[in-house]
XYZ file of C-alpha atoms in Angstrom:
393
model
C 99.745 134.716 97.040
C 100.244 131.165 95.819
C 102.724 131.263 92.943
C 101.650 128.833 90.204
C 102.350 128.441 86.530
C 99.456 128.566 84.119
C 99.117 125.798 81.568
C 100.017 128.241 78.814
C 103.146 129.584 80.510
C 104.194 126.097 81.567
C 103.869 124.895 77.998
C 106.016 127.769 76.790
C 108.734 126.961 79.317
C 108.602 123.312 78.313
C 108.938 124.129 74.631
C 112.097 126.174 75.220
C 113.745 123.828 77.691
C 112.904 120.712 75.715
C 114.674 122.205 72.728
C 117.816 122.744 74.807
C 117.683 119.548 76.841
C 119.129 117.390 74.088
C 122.456 119.139 74.455
C 122.719 118.170 78.119
C 121.094 114.759 77.977
C 122.828 111.458 77.632
C 119.464 110.076 76.528
C 118.192 113.004 74.516
C 114.833 112.491 72.883
C 111.234 113.591 72.959
C 109.834 114.419 76.370
C 106.284 113.120 76.268
C 103.292 113.903 78.411
C 102.355 117.304 79.612
C 99.228 115.910 81.209
C 100.507 116.947 84.641
C 100.091 120.618 83.817
C 96.384 120.137 84.432
C 97.020 119.120 88.040
C 99.817 121.436 89.055
C 100.056 121.528 92.838
C 97.527 118.750 93.498
C 97.121 117.018 96.867
C 96.127 113.354 96.688
C 95.774 110.223 98.809
C 98.743 107.967 99.533
C 98.057 104.326 100.390
C 101.536 102.765 100.110
C 101.039 98.998 100.399
C 97.599 99.446 101.986
C 95.752 100.149 98.754
C 93.366 97.255 99.376
C 91.788 99.572 101.981
C 90.821 102.137 99.348
C 87.221 103.241 99.745
C 85.709 105.459 97.063
C 83.219 107.025 99.462
C 86.111 108.143 101.667
C 87.954 109.580 98.671
C 84.828 111.527 97.730
C 84.407 112.753 101.302
C 87.957 114.087 101.286
C 87.736 115.430 97.742
C 90.798 113.477 96.617
C 91.395 113.178 92.874
C 94.866 111.550 92.933
C 95.756 108.105 94.360
C 99.209 106.667 94.986
C 100.387 103.145 95.812
C 103.481 101.056 95.237
C 104.293 97.713 93.660
C 107.038 95.531 95.220
C 109.017 94.125 92.308
C 109.584 90.658 93.901
C 105.801 90.157 93.658
C 106.344 89.679 89.918
C 107.665 86.208 90.726
C 104.325 85.281 92.318
C 102.247 85.669 89.169
C 100.835 88.168 86.711
C 101.606 91.648 88.088
C 98.457 92.929 86.413
C 96.496 90.928 88.987
C 98.397 92.385 91.935
C 96.229 94.474 94.249
C 98.251 97.671 93.699
C 98.185 97.655 89.909
C 94.672 96.246 89.670
C 93.275 98.868 92.062
C 95.025 101.802 90.409
C 93.764 100.746 87.004
C 90.223 100.438 88.359
C 90.513 103.873 89.971
C 91.740 105.320 86.689
C 88.662 103.887 85.020
C 86.560 105.764 87.563
C 88.214 109.060 86.663
C 90.931 109.272 89.311
C 94.527 110.114 88.448
C 97.096 107.627 89.624
C 100.710 107.260 90.729
C 102.490 103.909 90.890
C 105.891 103.634 92.558
C 108.080 100.647 91.687
C 109.667 99.327 94.869
C 113.031 97.519 94.634
C 113.824 96.108 98.102
C 117.603 95.628 98.223
C 118.035 96.353 101.925
C 118.972 92.711 102.623
C 121.029 91.877 99.547
C 123.539 93.531 97.230
C 122.574 95.377 94.084
C 123.059 93.375 90.865
C 126.338 94.170 89.171
C 126.169 95.811 85.725
C 125.933 93.166 83.002
C 125.186 90.383 85.493
C 122.583 87.646 85.219
C 120.974 89.058 88.363
C 120.483 92.432 86.691
C 119.098 90.741 83.586
C 116.577 88.941 85.809
C 115.513 92.232 87.398
C 115.023 93.822 83.994
C 113.009 90.783 82.926
C 110.736 91.464 85.884
C 110.325 94.998 84.608
C 109.296 93.664 81.214
C 106.406 91.894 82.935
C 105.336 94.921 84.973
C 105.626 97.711 82.419
C 102.855 96.504 80.063
C 100.439 96.578 83.010
C 101.283 100.173 83.955
C 102.646 102.128 81.004
C 99.906 104.193 79.451
C 97.557 103.096 82.238
C 98.795 105.096 85.240
C 99.406 108.832 85.053
C 102.774 108.745 86.820
C 105.277 105.918 87.171
C 107.949 106.512 89.792
C 111.159 104.525 89.322
C 112.100 103.486 92.832
C 110.271 103.882 96.111
C 112.943 104.852 98.675
C 116.273 103.769 97.151
C 118.473 105.165 99.922
C 116.514 103.263 102.563
C 115.725 100.126 100.562
C 119.421 99.309 100.176
C 122.365 98.128 102.233
C 123.961 101.105 104.009
C 127.375 100.179 102.612
C 126.037 100.264 99.039
C 124.451 103.708 99.095
C 127.113 104.859 96.672
C 127.817 104.477 92.949
C 126.487 100.910 93.111
C 123.031 102.252 93.968
C 123.301 104.785 91.149
C 124.417 102.212 88.588
C 121.491 99.931 89.398
C 118.758 102.571 89.298
C 120.188 104.220 86.202
C 120.097 100.854 84.413
C 116.491 100.361 85.518
C 115.504 103.877 84.441
C 117.099 103.499 81.012
C 115.218 100.253 80.560
C 111.918 101.950 81.445
C 112.675 104.875 79.118
C 113.570 102.523 76.264
C 110.390 100.521 76.796
C 108.215 103.636 76.769
C 109.828 104.939 73.580
C 109.399 101.624 71.773
C 105.887 100.919 72.948
C 104.391 104.386 73.211
C 106.426 106.731 71.054
C 105.301 110.228 71.900
C 101.739 109.279 72.740
C 102.124 107.469 76.061
C 100.018 108.814 78.902
C 102.481 108.008 81.678
C 105.002 110.515 83.051
C 108.248 109.182 84.544
C 109.824 110.354 87.803
C 112.770 109.115 89.835
C 112.059 108.552 93.465
C 112.219 109.065 96.213
C 114.896 110.863 98.216
C 114.721 110.757 102.025
C 116.184 112.713 104.953
C 117.772 115.472 102.934
C 117.537 117.641 106.053
C 120.563 115.642 107.282
C 123.945 116.405 105.706
C 124.937 112.742 105.491
C 122.021 112.014 103.153
C 123.079 114.783 100.767
C 125.766 112.415 99.615
C 127.731 112.114 96.353
C 125.289 109.346 95.379
C 122.329 111.681 95.985
C 124.032 114.361 93.890
C 124.611 111.836 91.094
C 120.935 110.835 91.388
C 119.916 114.403 90.680
C 122.447 114.720 87.857
C 120.855 111.717 86.178
C 117.397 113.251 86.645
C 118.547 116.484 85.056
C 120.332 114.920 82.113
C 117.698 112.358 81.196
C 115.203 114.105 78.959
C 112.428 111.546 79.440
C 112.430 112.007 83.235
C 109.943 114.647 84.402
C 111.555 115.163 87.811
C 112.131 113.611 91.218
C 110.053 112.393 94.142
C 110.852 113.295 97.759
C 109.629 111.849 101.079
C 110.057 114.482 103.808
C 109.314 112.597 107.028
C 110.430 115.308 109.390
C 111.565 116.065 112.950
C 109.984 119.509 112.537
C 108.216 121.503 109.816
C 111.245 123.670 109.006
C 113.177 120.559 108.005
C 111.291 120.421 104.690
C 113.128 123.393 103.195
C 116.480 121.558 102.827
C 114.748 119.026 100.565
C 113.752 121.799 98.175
C 117.109 123.535 98.463
C 118.784 120.303 97.392
C 116.602 119.215 94.473
C 115.380 122.384 92.780
C 118.734 123.861 91.660
C 119.748 120.455 90.310
C 116.796 120.029 87.928
C 116.059 121.498 84.523
C 113.826 124.584 84.753
C 110.791 122.773 83.350
C 111.124 119.739 85.612
C 108.748 119.308 88.539
C 108.766 117.270 91.738
C 106.500 114.889 93.604
C 106.009 114.591 97.348
C 104.291 111.210 97.536
C 104.945 110.869 101.277
C 105.409 113.539 103.932
C 104.758 113.726 107.651
C 105.945 114.797 111.095
C 106.389 111.194 112.228
C 109.867 111.819 113.627
C 108.510 114.751 115.631
C 105.509 112.782 116.884
C 107.788 109.982 118.060
C 109.749 112.363 120.290
C 106.582 113.004 122.305
C 105.307 109.467 122.852
C 106.596 109.476 126.441
C 105.138 112.902 127.268
C 102.482 112.978 129.959
C 98.996 113.718 128.668
C 97.412 116.955 129.945
C 95.823 116.609 133.365
C 92.506 117.983 132.144
C 92.195 115.346 129.419
C 93.251 112.572 131.799
C 90.686 113.634 134.392
C 87.839 114.041 131.912
C 88.372 110.676 130.233
C 89.417 108.536 133.177
C 93.172 108.173 132.659
C 95.470 108.044 135.663
C 97.669 111.077 136.381
C 101.005 110.699 134.609
C 99.614 108.554 131.756
C 101.901 108.869 128.749
C 100.923 109.706 125.188
C 101.748 106.253 123.839
C 99.537 104.645 126.484
C 96.537 106.721 125.391
C 97.177 105.774 121.763
C 97.398 102.109 122.782
C 94.091 102.457 124.643
C 92.508 103.869 121.449
C 93.874 100.937 119.453
C 92.495 98.450 121.963
C 89.106 100.178 122.095
C 88.632 102.936 119.499
C 87.669 106.363 120.810
C 84.806 108.487 119.656
C 85.850 111.152 117.177
C 85.311 113.782 119.887
C 87.571 111.956 122.358
C 90.366 111.371 119.809
C 90.241 115.016 118.764
C 90.308 116.136 122.396
C 93.357 113.958 123.076
C 95.275 115.516 120.171
C 94.187 119.135 120.463
C 94.717 119.256 124.252
C 98.320 118.109 123.751
C 100.607 121.139 123.215
C 103.083 119.147 121.129
C 100.310 118.259 118.652
C 98.273 121.446 118.713
C 101.350 123.529 117.897
C 101.639 121.596 114.627
C 97.948 121.504 113.716
C 98.645 123.634 110.630
C 101.309 121.248 109.332
C 99.408 119.953 106.297
C 98.387 123.420 105.114
C 101.813 124.908 105.774
C 103.639 122.158 103.917
C 101.380 122.431 100.886
C 101.904 126.205 100.865
C 105.669 125.600 100.869
C 105.591 123.047 98.047
C 103.065 124.922 95.918
C 104.948 128.146 96.491
C 107.850 126.852 94.414
C 105.633 126.806 91.321
C 107.081 123.367 90.542
C 105.015 120.908 92.562
C 103.346 118.342 90.320
C 101.533 116.222 92.933
C 101.809 115.624 96.656
C 100.041 112.682 98.302
C 99.411 112.388 102.032
C 98.899 109.329 104.230
C 95.209 108.591 103.860
C 94.299 105.725 106.150
C 95.643 103.823 109.135
C 96.630 100.209 108.455
C 97.417 97.046 110.419
C 101.171 97.613 110.521
C 100.726 100.983 112.224
C 98.959 99.515 115.239
C 100.647 96.121 115.634
C 102.682 95.909 118.873
C 102.270 99.615 119.498
C 104.544 101.013 122.186
C 106.742 104.001 123.064
C 109.431 103.053 120.557
C 107.200 102.478 117.536
C 107.019 105.030 114.722
C 103.559 106.606 115.208
C 102.522 106.753 111.553
C 98.902 106.452 112.675
C 98.901 110.081 113.853
C 99.279 111.252 110.247
C 96.184 109.650 108.787
C 93.217 111.431 107.206
C 91.009 108.470 108.186
C 91.673 106.641 111.452
C 89.759 103.339 111.464
C 92.001 101.761 114.125
C 91.752 104.519 116.743
C 88.397 106.193 116.011
C 84.929 104.689 115.886
C 83.050 105.199 112.615
C 80.137 107.566 112.536
C 77.091 105.324 112.441
C 75.280 107.588 110.010
C 78.031 107.803 107.371
C 79.306 104.261 106.998
C 82.821 105.687 106.619
C 85.887 104.868 108.666
C 86.609 106.925 111.744
C 87.797 110.391 110.799
C 91.254 111.553 111.797
C 92.338 115.064 112.708
C 93.539 115.965 109.201
C 90.365 115.435 107.189
C 89.141 119.038 107.199
C 92.569 120.407 106.249
C 92.853 117.861 103.457
C 89.421 118.843 102.087
C 90.165 122.557 102.300
C 93.403 122.090 100.358
C 91.510 120.531 97.448
C 89.919 123.903 96.803
C 93.274 125.522 96.116
C 94.996 122.715 94.205
């Protein structure tokens, strides 16, 4: 049976742990917002940077109630962040009754982190001061960082990464306290940790990240992005984060997939029966069929036949349901969001060495023809599982 906390029991746990958190917190203070208790274990739609493709009819079809996108902080230099597509769309969706998650993306993978006390850090915090008024109290969840351990120079994934993100988080916490007091409707999470199934990513910096999450009373928890080589690789993520958080803290899973597993099979030969039925030459490889669907989208029946006739895919057809059972089974999942729609970047220059993100999508407008009667994008394999999981969220 799915193990979940009721709102009443969750509130009781929060009351006890909040009272004790001040003794362990370097930034002790009131922990606001228990709005998330109403959506414990939810599954929503992740759009990343592709939020301009949001379609409310598709969200209704899938039953999604939560929407997630991210805002790249350098975009602040291009004008009012409130006019940016990510923030503007999430605010509009909130007005329509959807619950929203905004991740703040700090791309430092091509330059060093600002040193503490530097003019460069002051400039980054000034950017924050432009973004926060457009999001605080307007989105349900604000995630501080997108993928810090990827969006950074490999040599600086150490205390320099920690110092930067801790400074940013303190600035966000201070802003929320000054502007919102205890009445702000935005929960704060740190995020997101990647590849925790690999020992090298469970680094001293990752441990310090979790220590900061635990000791900072205003932080509700941490985000994780389990993009996996196999479904069993998700458990190490939970084994790493859960013991390092306060008992009342929860976690997000705003991205998850089997993309690393899918990629291993791009050079597999497609089943002979599928090749014969649909006119592909013997020995055609998986990536070549995907490229053919990109060049001329398949019918829904043909795309489904391609995937379900492939043993490597069919064996993982329960992935979405199984992962949600794992995350919900902890009793500490706040919200998970799953890749909702294929975008341009997924199909550009597709070949055997490209990450096949497009296989994850609930809607597949670049590989599947739309149903003429619905007016919706082509439906991917995962739509029915996604809808079914709304009934148990």
